[in-house]
PDB file of C-alpha atoms in Angstrom:
ATOM      1  CA  MET A  77     -25.400 -25.350 -16.581  1.00 47.00           C
ATOM      2  CA  ALA A  78     -26.341 -25.290 -12.916  1.00 50.00           C
ATOM      3  CA  VAL A  79     -27.794 -28.601 -11.890  1.00 48.00           C
ATOM      4  CA  ASP A  80     -30.334 -28.724  -9.071  1.00 49.00           C
ATOM      5  CA  THR A  81     -29.950 -31.561  -6.614  1.00 47.00           C
ATOM      6  CA  GLN A  82     -32.386 -32.892  -4.064  1.00 49.00           C
ATOM      7  CA  ASP A  83     -31.440 -33.614  -0.471  1.00 47.00           C
ATOM      8  CA  ASP A  84     -30.435 -37.182  -1.354  1.00 44.00           C
ATOM      9  CA  GLY A  85     -27.922 -35.900  -3.929  1.00 44.00           C
ATOM     10  CA  LYS A  86     -29.772 -37.184  -7.032  1.00 57.00           C
ATOM     11  CA  VAL A  87     -30.148 -34.951 -10.083  1.00 52.00           C
ATOM     12  CA  ASP A  88     -33.463 -33.135 -10.317  1.00 71.00           C
ATOM     13  CA  LYS A  89     -34.941 -35.619 -12.761  1.00 76.00           C
ATOM     14  CA  GLN A  90     -37.892 -33.439 -13.701  1.00 74.00           C
ATOM     15  CA  ARG A  91     -35.679 -30.580 -14.882  1.00 72.00           C
ATOM     16  CA  MET A  92     -33.397 -32.911 -16.864  1.00 75.00           C
ATOM     17  CA  ASP A  93     -36.368 -34.695 -18.475  1.00 76.00           C
ATOM     18  CA  LYS A  94     -37.821 -31.336 -19.497  1.00 76.00           C
ATOM     19  CA  PHE A  95     -34.475 -30.319 -21.020  1.00 76.00           C
ATOM     20  CA  LYS A  96     -34.129 -33.615 -22.918  1.00 78.00           C
ATOM     21  CA  ALA A  97     -37.651 -33.263 -24.321  1.00 80.00           C
ATOM     22  CA  LEU A  98     -36.771 -29.957 -25.957  1.00 79.00           C
ATOM     23  CA  GLY A  99     -35.625 -29.852 -29.548  1.00 81.00           C
ATOM     24  CA  PHE A 100     -32.008 -28.972 -30.326  1.00 80.00           C
ATOM     25  CA  ARG A 101     -32.778 -25.321 -31.110  1.00 82.00           C
ATOM     26  CA  ASP A 102     -34.867 -24.988 -27.935  1.00 83.00           C
ATOM     27  CA  GLN A 103     -32.030 -26.575 -25.918  1.00 80.00           C
ATOM     28  CA  ILE A 104     -29.637 -23.943 -27.265  1.00 84.00           C
ATOM     29  CA  ASP A 105     -32.108 -21.163 -26.405  1.00 86.00           C
ATOM     30  CA  TYR A 106     -32.620 -22.657 -22.938  1.00 82.00           C
ATOM     31  CA  LEU A 107     -28.860 -22.862 -22.303  1.00 84.00           C
ATOM     32  CA  SER A 108     -28.369 -19.308 -23.600  1.00 87.00           C
ATOM     33  CA  LYS A 109     -31.070 -18.032 -21.269  1.00 87.00           C
ATOM     34  CA  MET A 110     -29.528 -19.915 -18.322  1.00 85.00           C
ATOM     35  CA  PHE A 111     -26.079 -18.539 -19.222  1.00 87.00           C
ATOM     36  CA  VAL A 112     -27.385 -14.972 -19.179  1.00 88.00           C
ATOM     37  CA  GLU A 113     -29.381 -15.476 -15.969  1.00 88.00           C
ATOM     38  CA  GLU A 114     -26.778 -17.415 -14.010  1.00 88.00           C
ATOM     39  CA  ILE A 115     -23.482 -15.998 -15.287  1.00 89.00           C
ATOM     40  CA  VAL A 116     -23.750 -12.776 -17.296  1.00 90.00           C
ATOM     41  CA  THR A 117     -26.282 -10.951 -15.106  1.00 91.00           C
ATOM     42  CA  PRO A 118     -24.489 -11.682 -11.794  1.00 90.00           C
ATOM     43  CA  MET A 119     -21.177 -10.650 -13.377  1.00 92.00           C
ATOM     44  CA  LYS A 120     -22.675  -7.368 -14.607  1.00 92.00           C
ATOM     45  CA  GLU A 121     -24.118  -6.711 -11.139  1.00 93.00           C
ATOM     46  CA  ALA A 122     -20.772  -7.488  -9.497  1.00 93.00           C
ATOM     47  CA  ASN A 123     -18.973  -5.202 -11.963  1.00 93.00           C
ATOM     48  CA  GLU A 124     -21.429  -2.354 -11.286  1.00 94.00           C
ATOM     49  CA  LYS A 125     -20.921  -2.805  -7.539  1.00 93.00           C
ATOM     50  CA  LEU A 126     -17.161  -2.744  -8.017  1.00 93.00           C
ATOM     51  CA  GLU A 127     -17.369   0.447 -10.102  1.00 93.00           C
ATOM     52  CA  ASN A 128     -19.603   2.080  -7.474  1.00 91.00           C
ATOM     53  CA  ASP A 129     -17.235   1.026  -4.684  1.00 89.00           C
ATOM     54  CA  GLU A 130     -14.280   2.417  -6.643  1.00 90.00           C
ATOM     55  CA  ALA A 131     -16.072   5.745  -7.158  1.00 86.00           C
ATOM     56  CA  GLU A 132     -16.888   5.896  -3.419  1.00 86.00           C
ATOM     57  CA  PHE A 133     -13.239   5.175  -2.584  1.00 81.00           C
ATOM     58  CA  GLU A 134     -12.023   7.936  -4.903  1.00 79.00           C
ATOM     59  CA  LYS A 135     -14.445  10.405  -3.273  1.00 75.00           C
ATOM     60  CA  GLU A 136     -13.240   9.361   0.186  1.00 73.00           C
ATOM     61  CA  LYS A 137      -9.607   9.637  -0.898  1.00 65.00           C
ATOM     62  CA  GLU A 138     -10.199  13.107  -2.322  1.00 66.00           C
ATOM     63  CA  ALA A 139     -11.799  14.222   0.949  1.00 63.00           C
ATOM     64  CA  HIS A 140      -8.571  13.337   2.788  1.00 60.00           C
ATOM     65  CA  ARG A 141      -6.196  14.883   0.244  1.00 60.00           C
ATOM     66  CA  ASP A 142      -4.148  17.870   1.374  1.00 64.00           C
ATOM     67  CA  THR A 143      -4.781  20.310  -1.450  1.00 59.00           C
ATOM     68  CA  THR A 144      -2.458  22.905   0.080  1.00 64.00           C
ATOM     69  CA  ALA A 145       0.646  20.660  -0.032  1.00 64.00           C
ATOM     70  CA  LYS A 146       3.559  22.149  -1.962  1.00 74.00           C
ATOM     71  CA  PRO A 147       7.051  20.661  -2.524  1.00 66.00           C
ATOM     72  CA  GLU A 148       8.729  23.710  -0.940  1.00 77.00           C
ATOM     73  CA  ASP A 149       6.723  23.413   2.299  1.00 84.00           C
ATOM     74  CA  ILE A 150       8.810  22.974   5.431  1.00 88.00           C
ATOM     75  CA  ILE A 151       7.522  20.022   7.433  1.00 89.00           C
ATOM     76  CA  LYS A 152       8.159  20.043  11.148  1.00 93.00           C
ATOM     77  CA  LEU A 153       8.653  16.455  12.338  1.00 93.00           C
ATOM     78  CA  ASP A 154       8.794  15.329  15.936  1.00 94.00           C
ATOM     79  CA  ILE A 155      10.647  12.027  15.761  1.00 95.00           C
ATOM     80  CA  GLY A 156      10.572  10.520  19.237  1.00 94.00           C
ATOM     81  CA  GLY A 157      10.831  13.952  20.859  1.00 93.00           C
ATOM     82  CA  LYS A 158      13.513  15.415  18.562  1.00 95.00           C
ATOM     83  CA  ILE A 159      12.396  18.110  16.107  1.00 94.00           C
ATOM     84  CA  PHE A 160      13.456  18.023  12.450  1.00 95.00           C
ATOM     85  CA  ASP A 161      12.526  20.709   9.895  1.00 93.00           C
ATOM     86  CA  ILE A 162      12.597  19.195   6.405  1.00 93.00           C
ATOM     87  CA  GLN A 163      11.276  20.308   3.034  1.00 92.00           C
ATOM     88  CA  ARG A 164       8.367  18.231   1.742  1.00 89.00           C
ATOM     89  CA  ARG A 165      10.195  17.556  -1.553  1.00 90.00           C
ATOM     90  CA  ILE A 166      13.013  15.862   0.405  1.00 92.00           C
ATOM     91  CA  LEU A 167      10.578  13.699   2.363  1.00 92.00           C
ATOM     92  CA  CYS A 168       8.945  12.697  -0.931  1.00 90.00           C
ATOM     93  CA  ARG A 169      12.138  12.210  -2.958  1.00 91.00           C
ATOM     94  CA  VAL A 170      12.332   8.444  -2.467  1.00 93.00           C
ATOM     95  CA  PRO A 171       9.165   6.696  -3.713  1.00 92.00           C
ATOM     96  CA  GLY A 172       7.848   3.824  -1.649  1.00 94.00           C
ATOM     97  CA  THR A 173       9.009   5.085   1.738  1.00 95.00           C
ATOM     98  CA  LYS A 174       6.631   5.772   4.611  1.00 94.00           C
ATOM     99  CA  LEU A 175       7.713   9.406   4.632  1.00 94.00           C
ATOM    100  CA  GLU A 176       6.836   9.795   0.960  1.00 92.00           C
ATOM    101  CA  ALA A 177       3.466   8.129   1.536  1.00 91.00           C
ATOM    102  CA  LEU A 178       2.695  10.366   4.507  1.00 90.00           C
ATOM    103  CA  PHE A 179       3.756  13.682   3.010  1.00 89.00           C
ATOM    104  CA  ASN A 180       3.025  13.423  -0.734  1.00 85.00           C
ATOM    105  CA  GLY A 181      -0.229  15.361  -0.253  1.00 82.00           C
ATOM    106  CA  ASN A 182      -2.573  12.379  -0.437  1.00 81.00           C
ATOM    107  CA  PHE A 183      -3.426  12.776   3.245  1.00 76.00           C
ATOM    108  CA  LYS A 184      -4.059  15.621   5.615  1.00 79.00           C
ATOM    109  CA  ILE A 185      -1.568  15.102   8.415  1.00 81.00           C
ATOM    110  CA  GLU A 186      -2.517  16.036  11.948  1.00 83.00           C
ATOM    111  CA  LYS A 187      -0.045  18.104  13.944  1.00 86.00           C
ATOM    112  CA  CYS A 188       0.523  17.996  17.663  1.00 86.00           C
ATOM    113  CA  ALA A 189      -1.106  21.067  19.235  1.00 86.00           C
ATOM    114  CA  LYS A 190       1.757  21.505  21.700  1.00 87.00           C
ATOM    115  CA  THR A 191       4.671  21.417  19.216  1.00 87.00           C
ATOM    116  CA  ASN A 192       2.868  22.150  15.925  1.00 89.00           C
ATOM    117  CA  ALA A 193       4.833  19.202  14.526  1.00 92.00           C
ATOM    118  CA  THR A 194       3.849  15.871  13.034  1.00 92.00           C
ATOM    119  CA  PHE A 195       4.727  13.288  15.654  1.00 93.00           C
ATOM    120  CA  ILE A 196       6.256   9.976  14.583  1.00 93.00           C
ATOM    121  CA  ASP A 197       6.809   7.632  17.500  1.00 94.00           C
ATOM    122  CA  ARG A 198      10.232   6.305  16.493  1.00 95.00           C
ATOM    123  CA  ASP A 199      13.790   6.410  17.834  1.00 95.00           C
ATOM    124  CA  PRO A 200      15.355   9.689  16.629  1.00 96.00           C
ATOM    125  CA  THR A 201      18.958   8.495  17.067  1.00 96.00           C
ATOM    126  CA  HIS A 202      19.588   7.616  13.414  1.00 96.00           C
ATOM    127  CA  PHE A 203      16.940   9.664  11.664  1.00 97.00           C
ATOM    128  CA  HIS A 204      19.556  12.240  10.619  1.00 96.00           C
ATOM    129  CA  ILE A 205      21.129   9.533   8.402  1.00 97.00           C
ATOM    130  CA  ILE A 206      17.802   8.880   6.680  1.00 96.00           C
ATOM    131  CA  GLU A 207      17.327  12.635   6.280  1.00 95.00           C
ATOM    132  CA  ALA A 208      20.812  13.031   4.740  1.00 96.00           C
ATOM    133  CA  PHE A 209      20.155  10.148   2.331  1.00 96.00           C
ATOM    134  CA  MET A 210      16.852  11.645   1.230  1.00 94.00           C
ATOM    135  CA  ALA A 211      18.410  15.098   0.843  1.00 92.00           C
ATOM    136  CA  GLU A 212      21.211  13.573  -1.286  1.00 92.00           C
ATOM    137  CA  LYS A 213      23.842  14.706   1.197  1.00 93.00           C
ATOM    138  CA  PRO A 214      26.854  12.629   2.302  1.00 93.00           C
ATOM    139  CA  TYR A 215      25.630  10.008   4.724  1.00 93.00           C
ATOM    140  CA  LYS A 216      27.920   6.954   4.668  1.00 93.00           C
ATOM    141  CA  ASP A 217      30.275   8.502   7.233  1.00 94.00           C
ATOM    142  CA  LEU A 218      27.259   8.705   9.544  1.00 95.00           C
ATOM    143  CA  PHE A 219      26.612   4.943   9.542  1.00 96.00           C
ATOM    144  CA  PRO A 220      26.794   3.471  13.066  1.00 96.00           C
ATOM    145  CA  THR A 221      29.755   1.203  13.795  1.00 94.00           C
ATOM    146  CA  ASN A 222      28.514  -0.296  17.067  1.00 94.00           C
ATOM    147  CA  PRO A 223      26.705  -3.633  16.381  1.00 94.00           C
ATOM    148  CA  ILE A 224      23.784  -2.733  18.666  1.00 96.00           C
ATOM    149  CA  GLU A 225      23.347   0.648  16.971  1.00 96.00           C
ATOM    150  CA  GLN A 226      23.666  -1.017  13.566  1.00 96.00           C
ATOM    151  CA  LYS A 227      20.755  -3.305  14.426  1.00 97.00           C
ATOM    152  CA  ARG A 228      18.694  -0.345  15.659  1.00 97.00           C
ATOM    153  CA  PHE A 229      19.458   1.552  12.454  1.00 97.00           C
ATOM    154  CA  GLN A 230      18.387  -1.463  10.380  1.00 97.00           C
ATOM    155  CA  ASN A 231      15.106  -1.569  12.315  1.00 97.00           C
ATOM    156  CA  GLU A 232      14.502   2.113  11.589  1.00 97.00           C
ATOM    157  CA  LEU A 233      15.282   1.621   7.895  1.00 97.00           C
ATOM    158  CA  LYS A 234      12.841  -1.267   7.788  1.00 97.00           C
ATOM    159  CA  TRP A 235      10.102   0.722   9.545  1.00 96.00           C
ATOM    160  CA  HIS A 236      10.610   3.778   7.307  1.00 96.00           C
ATOM    161  CA  GLN A 237      10.809   1.456   4.263  1.00 96.00           C
ATOM    162  CA  VAL A 238      13.954   3.080   2.897  1.00 96.00           C
ATOM    163  CA  LYS A 239      15.005   0.016   0.897  1.00 96.00           C
ATOM    164  CA  ASP A 240      17.819   1.579  -1.146  1.00 95.00           C
ATOM    165  CA  LEU A 241      19.521   2.927   1.957  1.00 97.00           C
ATOM    166  CA  ALA A 242      19.006  -0.407   3.733  1.00 96.00           C
ATOM    167  CA  THR A 243      20.704  -2.192   0.839  1.00 96.00           C
ATOM    168  CA  GLU A 244      23.603   0.277   0.859  1.00 96.00           C
ATOM    169  CA  PHE A 245      23.975  -0.082   4.627  1.00 96.00           C
ATOM    170  CA  ASP A 246      23.989  -3.891   4.395  1.00 96.00           C
ATOM    171  CA  GLN A 247      26.696  -3.697   1.724  1.00 95.00           C
ATOM    172  CA  TRP A 248      28.671  -1.209   3.826  1.00 95.00           C
ATOM    173  CA  MET A 249      28.475  -3.517   6.863  1.00 94.00           C
ATOM    174  CA  GLU A 250      29.613  -6.477   4.757  1.00 93.00           C
ATOM    175  CA  GLN A 251      32.587  -4.506   3.411  1.00 91.00           C
ATOM    176  CA  ASN A 252      33.573  -3.260   6.862  1.00 87.00           C
ATOM    177  CA  LYS A 253      33.239  -6.688   8.424  1.00 82.00           C
ATOM    178  CA  LYS A 254      36.131  -7.944   6.293  1.00 65.00           C
ATOM    179  CA  ARG A 255      38.530  -5.256   7.522  1.00 55.00           C
TER     180      ARG A 255
END
C-alpha cells in the first residue's frame, strides 16, 4: 500500500485513521482497489506502451529491409579503396559477424555513386583472409607472420566480429610461437 507522507515525514494520519475505522471486509476491498489503481493499471498501461513501441519498431525495421536481397547476389565491396566482388551468401555464412548483419537483407545498403560499391572504411590488407574463411577456402597459409601485421589482422577480425577465425588465428599464433 502506498503511504502518503507530509513534508515533516510523518504518516498521513487522516488516511491511516480512515483505513483503521473500516471493517475487515472493507479493508480488503480498499486494499484491492488500491492494488488495481496503483499497480495493475500502471502495469497494463506500460505493457500497452511497450506493445505499441514494438509494433512501431517492426514497421520501421520493415521499411529499411532490402526485399530484393538474394543469396546469389554479387556484392561489390570497397574495403579501404580495394574492390572485392563477393556473393551475398558468403558474406552471410558466418552468423554474428558485421558482414552478415550488413548484408543479410535486413537493411538497404547505400552504394557509393562513383564506384557503385558499398564502402567500408577499413584496412584492405587482410580482408582476403576473412573472405577465404567465409567462403570455406584454405586460409591458414594466408595468416600474417610479421608481428605488426598479426596485430593489424587481429584488429580487423575484432572489428568485423569474426570470432571463430579470431580464435583459430590466436591458436595458430600460439602454435607457431613455440617453433
